[in-house]
Amino acid sequence: MMASFGQRTRGYPRSRGAAGPRSGLDRDTLGIIGTICAVAGFFTLGIVLGPAALVCGWLSMGRSWNPKSSIPALVAVVLGAIDMLLALLWLGGVSPL
């Protein structure tokens, strides 16, 4: 019994927590969700969907500006920023187009 203490996880490196938790959304899924929010925000609820796209894209990039991480994350951040800016201009009474 004592000889096997601490040796149970030798073949399973994930169980030691070296790679982090496996629960929640992964980065690619967040990038795709952010891109969908950004595109939908141009048509409706831009003041809500623009920041949601920014947050999803930012989290998908790993909370740092890393445009090489994934294309959907970059698209979500850029379109989310444009969407939010247009929504704020519209709320301020300025016609952006």
Short mmCIF file of N, CA and C in Angstrom, two decimals:
data_model
loop_
_atom_site.label_atom_id
_atom_site.label_comp_id
_atom_site.label_asym_id
_atom_site.label_seq_id
_atom_site.Cartn_x
_atom_site.Cartn_y
_atom_site.Cartn_z
N MET A 1 0.81 -1.18 0.00
CA MET A 1 0.00 0.00 0.00
C MET A 1 0.86 1.25 0.00
N MET A 2 1.86 1.29 0.84
CA MET A 2 2.71 2.47 0.90
C MET A 2 3.62 2.58 -0.32
N ALA A 3 3.92 1.47 -0.96
CA ALA A 3 4.82 1.51 -2.12
C ALA A 3 4.15 2.19 -3.30
N SER A 4 2.83 2.17 -3.37
CA SER A 4 2.15 2.76 -4.51
C SER A 4 1.67 4.18 -4.24
N PHE A 5 2.00 4.74 -3.10
CA PHE A 5 1.54 6.08 -2.76
C PHE A 5 2.18 7.11 -3.69
N GLY A 6 1.37 7.90 -4.36
CA GLY A 6 1.88 8.95 -5.25
C GLY A 6 2.25 8.46 -6.63
N GLN A 7 2.03 7.21 -6.94
CA GLN A 7 2.41 6.67 -8.24
C GLN A 7 1.21 6.39 -9.13
N ARG A 8 0.03 6.75 -8.70
CA ARG A 8 -1.16 6.45 -9.47
C ARG A 8 -1.24 7.25 -10.75
N THR A 9 -0.70 8.44 -10.80
CA THR A 9 -0.89 9.33 -11.94
C THR A 9 0.30 9.36 -12.87
N ARG A 10 1.18 8.41 -12.77
CA ARG A 10 2.38 8.44 -13.59
C ARG A 10 2.04 8.42 -15.08
N GLY A 11 1.08 7.64 -15.50
CA GLY A 11 0.73 7.54 -16.91
C GLY A 11 -0.28 8.57 -17.38
N TYR A 12 -0.78 9.38 -16.48
CA TYR A 12 -1.82 10.34 -16.84
C TYR A 12 -1.39 11.75 -16.43
N PRO A 13 -0.68 12.46 -17.31
CA PRO A 13 -0.18 13.78 -16.91
C PRO A 13 -1.28 14.81 -16.70
N ARG A 14 -2.45 14.62 -17.31
CA ARG A 14 -3.53 15.58 -17.13
C ARG A 14 -4.08 15.55 -15.72
N SER A 15 -4.01 14.42 -15.07
CA SER A 15 -4.58 14.33 -13.74
C SER A 15 -3.74 15.06 -12.70
N ARG A 16 -2.52 15.42 -13.03
CA ARG A 16 -1.70 16.19 -12.10
C ARG A 16 -1.99 17.69 -12.16
N GLY A 17 -2.78 18.11 -13.14
CA GLY A 17 -3.11 19.52 -13.26
C GLY A 17 -2.08 20.31 -14.04
N ALA A 18 -1.21 19.64 -14.78
CA ALA A 18 -0.15 20.33 -15.51
C ALA A 18 -0.71 21.12 -16.68
N ALA A 19 -1.81 20.67 -17.25
CA ALA A 19 -2.36 21.34 -18.43
C ALA A 19 -3.55 22.22 -18.08
N GLY A 20 -3.90 22.35 -16.83
CA GLY A 20 -5.00 23.19 -16.42
C GLY A 20 -6.32 22.44 -16.46
N PRO A 21 -7.37 23.10 -16.02
CA PRO A 21 -8.67 22.43 -15.99
C PRO A 21 -9.23 22.27 -17.40
N ARG A 22 -10.03 21.24 -17.61
CA ARG A 22 -10.62 20.97 -18.92
C ARG A 22 -12.09 21.32 -18.95
N SER A 23 -12.58 22.13 -18.04
CA SER A 23 -13.98 22.50 -18.05
C SER A 23 -14.13 23.87 -18.69
N GLY A 24 -15.32 24.13 -19.22
CA GLY A 24 -15.60 25.41 -19.82
C GLY A 24 -15.37 25.41 -21.32
N LEU A 25 -15.53 26.57 -21.94
CA LEU A 25 -15.37 26.69 -23.38
C LEU A 25 -13.90 26.80 -23.76
N ASP A 26 -13.53 26.21 -24.86
CA ASP A 26 -12.16 26.36 -25.31
C ASP A 26 -12.03 27.63 -26.14
N ARG A 27 -10.82 27.97 -26.51
CA ARG A 27 -10.56 29.25 -27.17
C ARG A 27 -11.15 29.34 -28.56
N ASP A 28 -11.13 28.26 -29.30
CA ASP A 28 -11.69 28.30 -30.65
C ASP A 28 -13.19 28.54 -30.62
N THR A 29 -13.87 27.90 -29.69
CA THR A 29 -15.31 28.09 -29.56
C THR A 29 -15.64 29.52 -29.17
N LEU A 30 -14.87 30.10 -28.27
CA LEU A 30 -15.10 31.50 -27.89
C LEU A 30 -14.88 32.44 -29.07
N GLY A 31 -13.89 32.15 -29.90
CA GLY A 31 -13.66 32.97 -31.09
C GLY A 31 -14.81 32.91 -32.07
N ILE A 32 -15.36 31.73 -32.26
CA ILE A 32 -16.50 31.59 -33.18
C ILE A 32 -17.74 32.27 -32.60
N ILE A 33 -17.98 32.11 -31.31
CA ILE A 33 -19.12 32.77 -30.66
C ILE A 33 -18.98 34.29 -30.76
N GLY A 34 -17.77 34.79 -30.55
CA GLY A 34 -17.53 36.23 -30.66
C GLY A 34 -17.75 36.75 -32.07
N THR A 35 -17.34 35.98 -33.06
CA THR A 35 -17.56 36.39 -34.45
C THR A 35 -19.04 36.43 -34.78
N ILE A 36 -19.78 35.44 -34.31
CA ILE A 36 -21.23 35.42 -34.55
C ILE A 36 -21.90 36.61 -33.86
N CYS A 37 -21.48 36.91 -32.64
CA CYS A 37 -22.03 38.08 -31.93
C CYS A 37 -21.72 39.37 -32.66
N ALA A 38 -20.50 39.48 -33.20
CA ALA A 38 -20.11 40.71 -33.88
C ALA A 38 -20.91 40.91 -35.16
N VAL A 39 -21.10 39.84 -35.93
CA VAL A 39 -21.86 39.96 -37.17
C VAL A 39 -23.33 40.24 -36.88
N ALA A 40 -23.89 39.56 -35.88
CA ALA A 40 -25.29 39.80 -35.52
C ALA A 40 -25.48 41.20 -34.94
N GLY A 41 -24.45 41.75 -34.31
CA GLY A 41 -24.55 43.07 -33.70
C GLY A 41 -24.69 44.19 -34.72
N PHE A 42 -24.28 43.94 -35.95
CA PHE A 42 -24.47 44.96 -36.99
C PHE A 42 -25.94 45.11 -37.36
N PHE A 43 -26.73 44.08 -37.10
CA PHE A 43 -28.13 44.10 -37.50
C PHE A 43 -29.07 44.40 -36.34
N THR A 44 -28.71 43.98 -35.14
CA THR A 44 -29.59 44.21 -34.00
C THR A 44 -28.78 44.21 -32.70
N LEU A 45 -29.18 45.00 -31.73
CA LEU A 45 -28.59 45.04 -30.39
C LEU A 45 -27.06 45.20 -30.41
N GLY A 46 -26.58 46.14 -31.19
CA GLY A 46 -25.14 46.36 -31.29
C GLY A 46 -24.50 46.79 -29.99
N ILE A 47 -25.25 47.49 -29.15
CA ILE A 47 -24.69 47.96 -27.88
C ILE A 47 -24.47 46.80 -26.91
N VAL A 48 -25.16 45.69 -27.11
CA VAL A 48 -24.98 44.50 -26.27
C VAL A 48 -24.04 43.50 -26.92
N LEU A 49 -24.25 43.25 -28.20
CA LEU A 49 -23.48 42.21 -28.89
C LEU A 49 -22.06 42.66 -29.24
N GLY A 50 -21.85 43.96 -29.39
CA GLY A 50 -20.49 44.46 -29.66
C GLY A 50 -19.53 44.19 -28.51
N PRO A 51 -19.88 44.60 -27.28
CA PRO A 51 -19.01 44.27 -26.15
C PRO A 51 -18.91 42.77 -25.88
N ALA A 52 -19.99 42.04 -26.15
CA ALA A 52 -19.93 40.58 -25.97
C ALA A 52 -18.92 39.97 -26.95
N ALA A 53 -18.90 40.46 -28.18
CA ALA A 53 -17.93 39.98 -29.17
C ALA A 53 -16.52 40.36 -28.77
N LEU A 54 -16.35 41.57 -28.24
CA LEU A 54 -15.03 41.99 -27.77
C LEU A 54 -14.52 41.09 -26.65
N VAL A 55 -15.37 40.79 -25.69
CA VAL A 55 -14.96 39.95 -24.56
C VAL A 55 -14.64 38.53 -25.03
N CYS A 56 -15.50 37.97 -25.86
CA CYS A 56 -15.25 36.61 -26.36
C CYS A 56 -13.96 36.55 -27.18
N GLY A 57 -13.74 37.53 -28.03
CA GLY A 57 -12.52 37.55 -28.83
C GLY A 57 -11.28 37.74 -27.98
N TRP A 58 -11.38 38.60 -26.98
CA TRP A 58 -10.24 38.86 -26.09
C TRP A 58 -9.88 37.62 -25.27
N LEU A 59 -10.90 36.95 -24.76
CA LEU A 59 -10.65 35.72 -24.01
C LEU A 59 -10.12 34.61 -24.92
N SER A 60 -10.58 34.61 -26.16
CA SER A 60 -10.10 33.61 -27.10
C SER A 60 -8.65 33.83 -27.48
N MET A 61 -8.21 35.08 -27.44
CA MET A 61 -6.80 35.38 -27.72
C MET A 61 -5.90 35.10 -26.52
N GLY A 62 -6.48 34.78 -25.40
CA GLY A 62 -5.68 34.51 -24.22
C GLY A 62 -5.44 35.74 -23.38
N ARG A 63 -6.36 36.69 -23.42
CA ARG A 63 -6.31 37.95 -22.66
C ARG A 63 -5.06 38.78 -22.95
N SER A 64 -4.57 38.70 -24.15
CA SER A 64 -3.47 39.57 -24.60
C SER A 64 -3.64 39.76 -26.09
N TRP A 65 -3.08 40.84 -26.60
CA TRP A 65 -3.22 41.11 -28.03
C TRP A 65 -2.26 40.19 -28.78
N ASN A 66 -2.81 39.09 -29.28
CA ASN A 66 -2.04 38.11 -30.02
C ASN A 66 -2.81 37.77 -31.30
N PRO A 67 -2.66 38.58 -32.36
CA PRO A 67 -3.46 38.34 -33.57
C PRO A 67 -3.13 37.04 -34.28
N LYS A 68 -2.02 36.40 -33.94
CA LYS A 68 -1.68 35.14 -34.57
C LYS A 68 -2.34 33.95 -33.90
N SER A 69 -3.10 34.19 -32.82
CA SER A 69 -3.69 33.07 -32.09
C SER A 69 -4.77 32.38 -32.91
N SER A 70 -5.74 33.10 -33.42
CA SER A 70 -6.75 32.51 -34.29
C SER A 70 -7.46 33.62 -35.06
N ILE A 71 -7.89 33.30 -36.26
CA ILE A 71 -8.56 34.28 -37.12
C ILE A 71 -9.95 34.65 -36.56
N PRO A 72 -10.78 33.70 -36.11
CA PRO A 72 -12.08 34.12 -35.56
C PRO A 72 -11.96 35.05 -34.36
N ALA A 73 -10.93 34.87 -33.55
CA ALA A 73 -10.75 35.76 -32.40
C ALA A 73 -10.42 37.17 -32.85
N LEU A 74 -9.55 37.29 -33.84
CA LEU A 74 -9.20 38.61 -34.36
C LEU A 74 -10.40 39.28 -35.01
N VAL A 75 -11.17 38.52 -35.77
CA VAL A 75 -12.37 39.06 -36.41
C VAL A 75 -13.37 39.51 -35.35
N ALA A 76 -13.52 38.72 -34.29
CA ALA A 76 -14.47 39.08 -33.23
C ALA A 76 -14.06 40.37 -32.54
N VAL A 77 -12.77 40.55 -32.28
CA VAL A 77 -12.32 41.76 -31.58
C VAL A 77 -12.49 42.99 -32.48
N VAL A 78 -12.08 42.88 -33.73
CA VAL A 78 -12.14 44.05 -34.63
C VAL A 78 -13.59 44.41 -34.94
N LEU A 79 -14.40 43.42 -35.33
CA LEU A 79 -15.80 43.72 -35.64
C LEU A 79 -16.58 44.13 -34.39
N GLY A 80 -16.26 43.56 -33.25
CA GLY A 80 -16.92 43.95 -32.01
C GLY A 80 -16.62 45.40 -31.65
N ALA A 81 -15.37 45.82 -31.87
CA ALA A 81 -15.01 47.22 -31.59
C ALA A 81 -15.74 48.17 -32.54
N ILE A 82 -15.78 47.81 -33.82
CA ILE A 82 -16.50 48.65 -34.79
C ILE A 82 -17.98 48.70 -34.46
N ASP A 83 -18.53 47.55 -34.13
CA ASP A 83 -19.95 47.47 -33.79
C ASP A 83 -20.29 48.32 -32.57
N MET A 84 -19.45 48.23 -31.55
CA MET A 84 -19.69 49.01 -30.34
C MET A 84 -19.55 50.51 -30.60
N LEU A 85 -18.58 50.88 -31.40
CA LEU A 85 -18.40 52.30 -31.74
C LEU A 85 -19.61 52.84 -32.50
N LEU A 86 -20.10 52.07 -33.47
CA LEU A 86 -21.27 52.51 -34.22
C LEU A 86 -22.51 52.60 -33.32
N ALA A 87 -22.66 51.68 -32.40
CA ALA A 87 -23.80 51.72 -31.48
C ALA A 87 -23.72 52.92 -30.55
N LEU A 88 -22.51 53.22 -30.07
CA LEU A 88 -22.36 54.40 -29.20
C LEU A 88 -22.62 55.70 -29.96
N LEU A 89 -22.17 55.77 -31.21
CA LEU A 89 -22.48 56.95 -32.03
C LEU A 89 -23.98 57.08 -32.26
N TRP A 90 -24.64 55.95 -32.51
CA TRP A 90 -26.08 55.98 -32.73
C TRP A 90 -26.81 56.42 -31.47
N LEU A 91 -26.36 55.94 -30.31
CA LEU A 91 -26.98 56.36 -29.05
C LEU A 91 -26.74 57.84 -28.76
N GLY A 92 -25.61 58.35 -29.22
CA GLY A 92 -25.31 59.77 -29.02
C GLY A 92 -26.03 60.69 -29.97
N GLY A 93 -26.73 60.11 -30.95
CA GLY A 93 -27.49 60.94 -31.88
C GLY A 93 -26.74 61.31 -33.13
N VAL A 94 -25.54 60.80 -33.32
CA VAL A 94 -24.74 61.09 -34.51
C VAL A 94 -25.01 59.99 -35.51
N SER A 95 -25.27 60.37 -36.74
CA SER A 95 -25.51 59.39 -37.79
C SER A 95 -24.17 59.00 -38.41
N PRO A 96 -23.67 57.79 -38.14
CA PRO A 96 -22.35 57.41 -38.64
C PRO A 96 -22.33 57.14 -40.14
N LEU A 97 -23.46 56.83 -40.74
CA LEU A 97 -23.45 56.51 -42.17
C LEU A 97 -24.20 57.51 -42.99
#
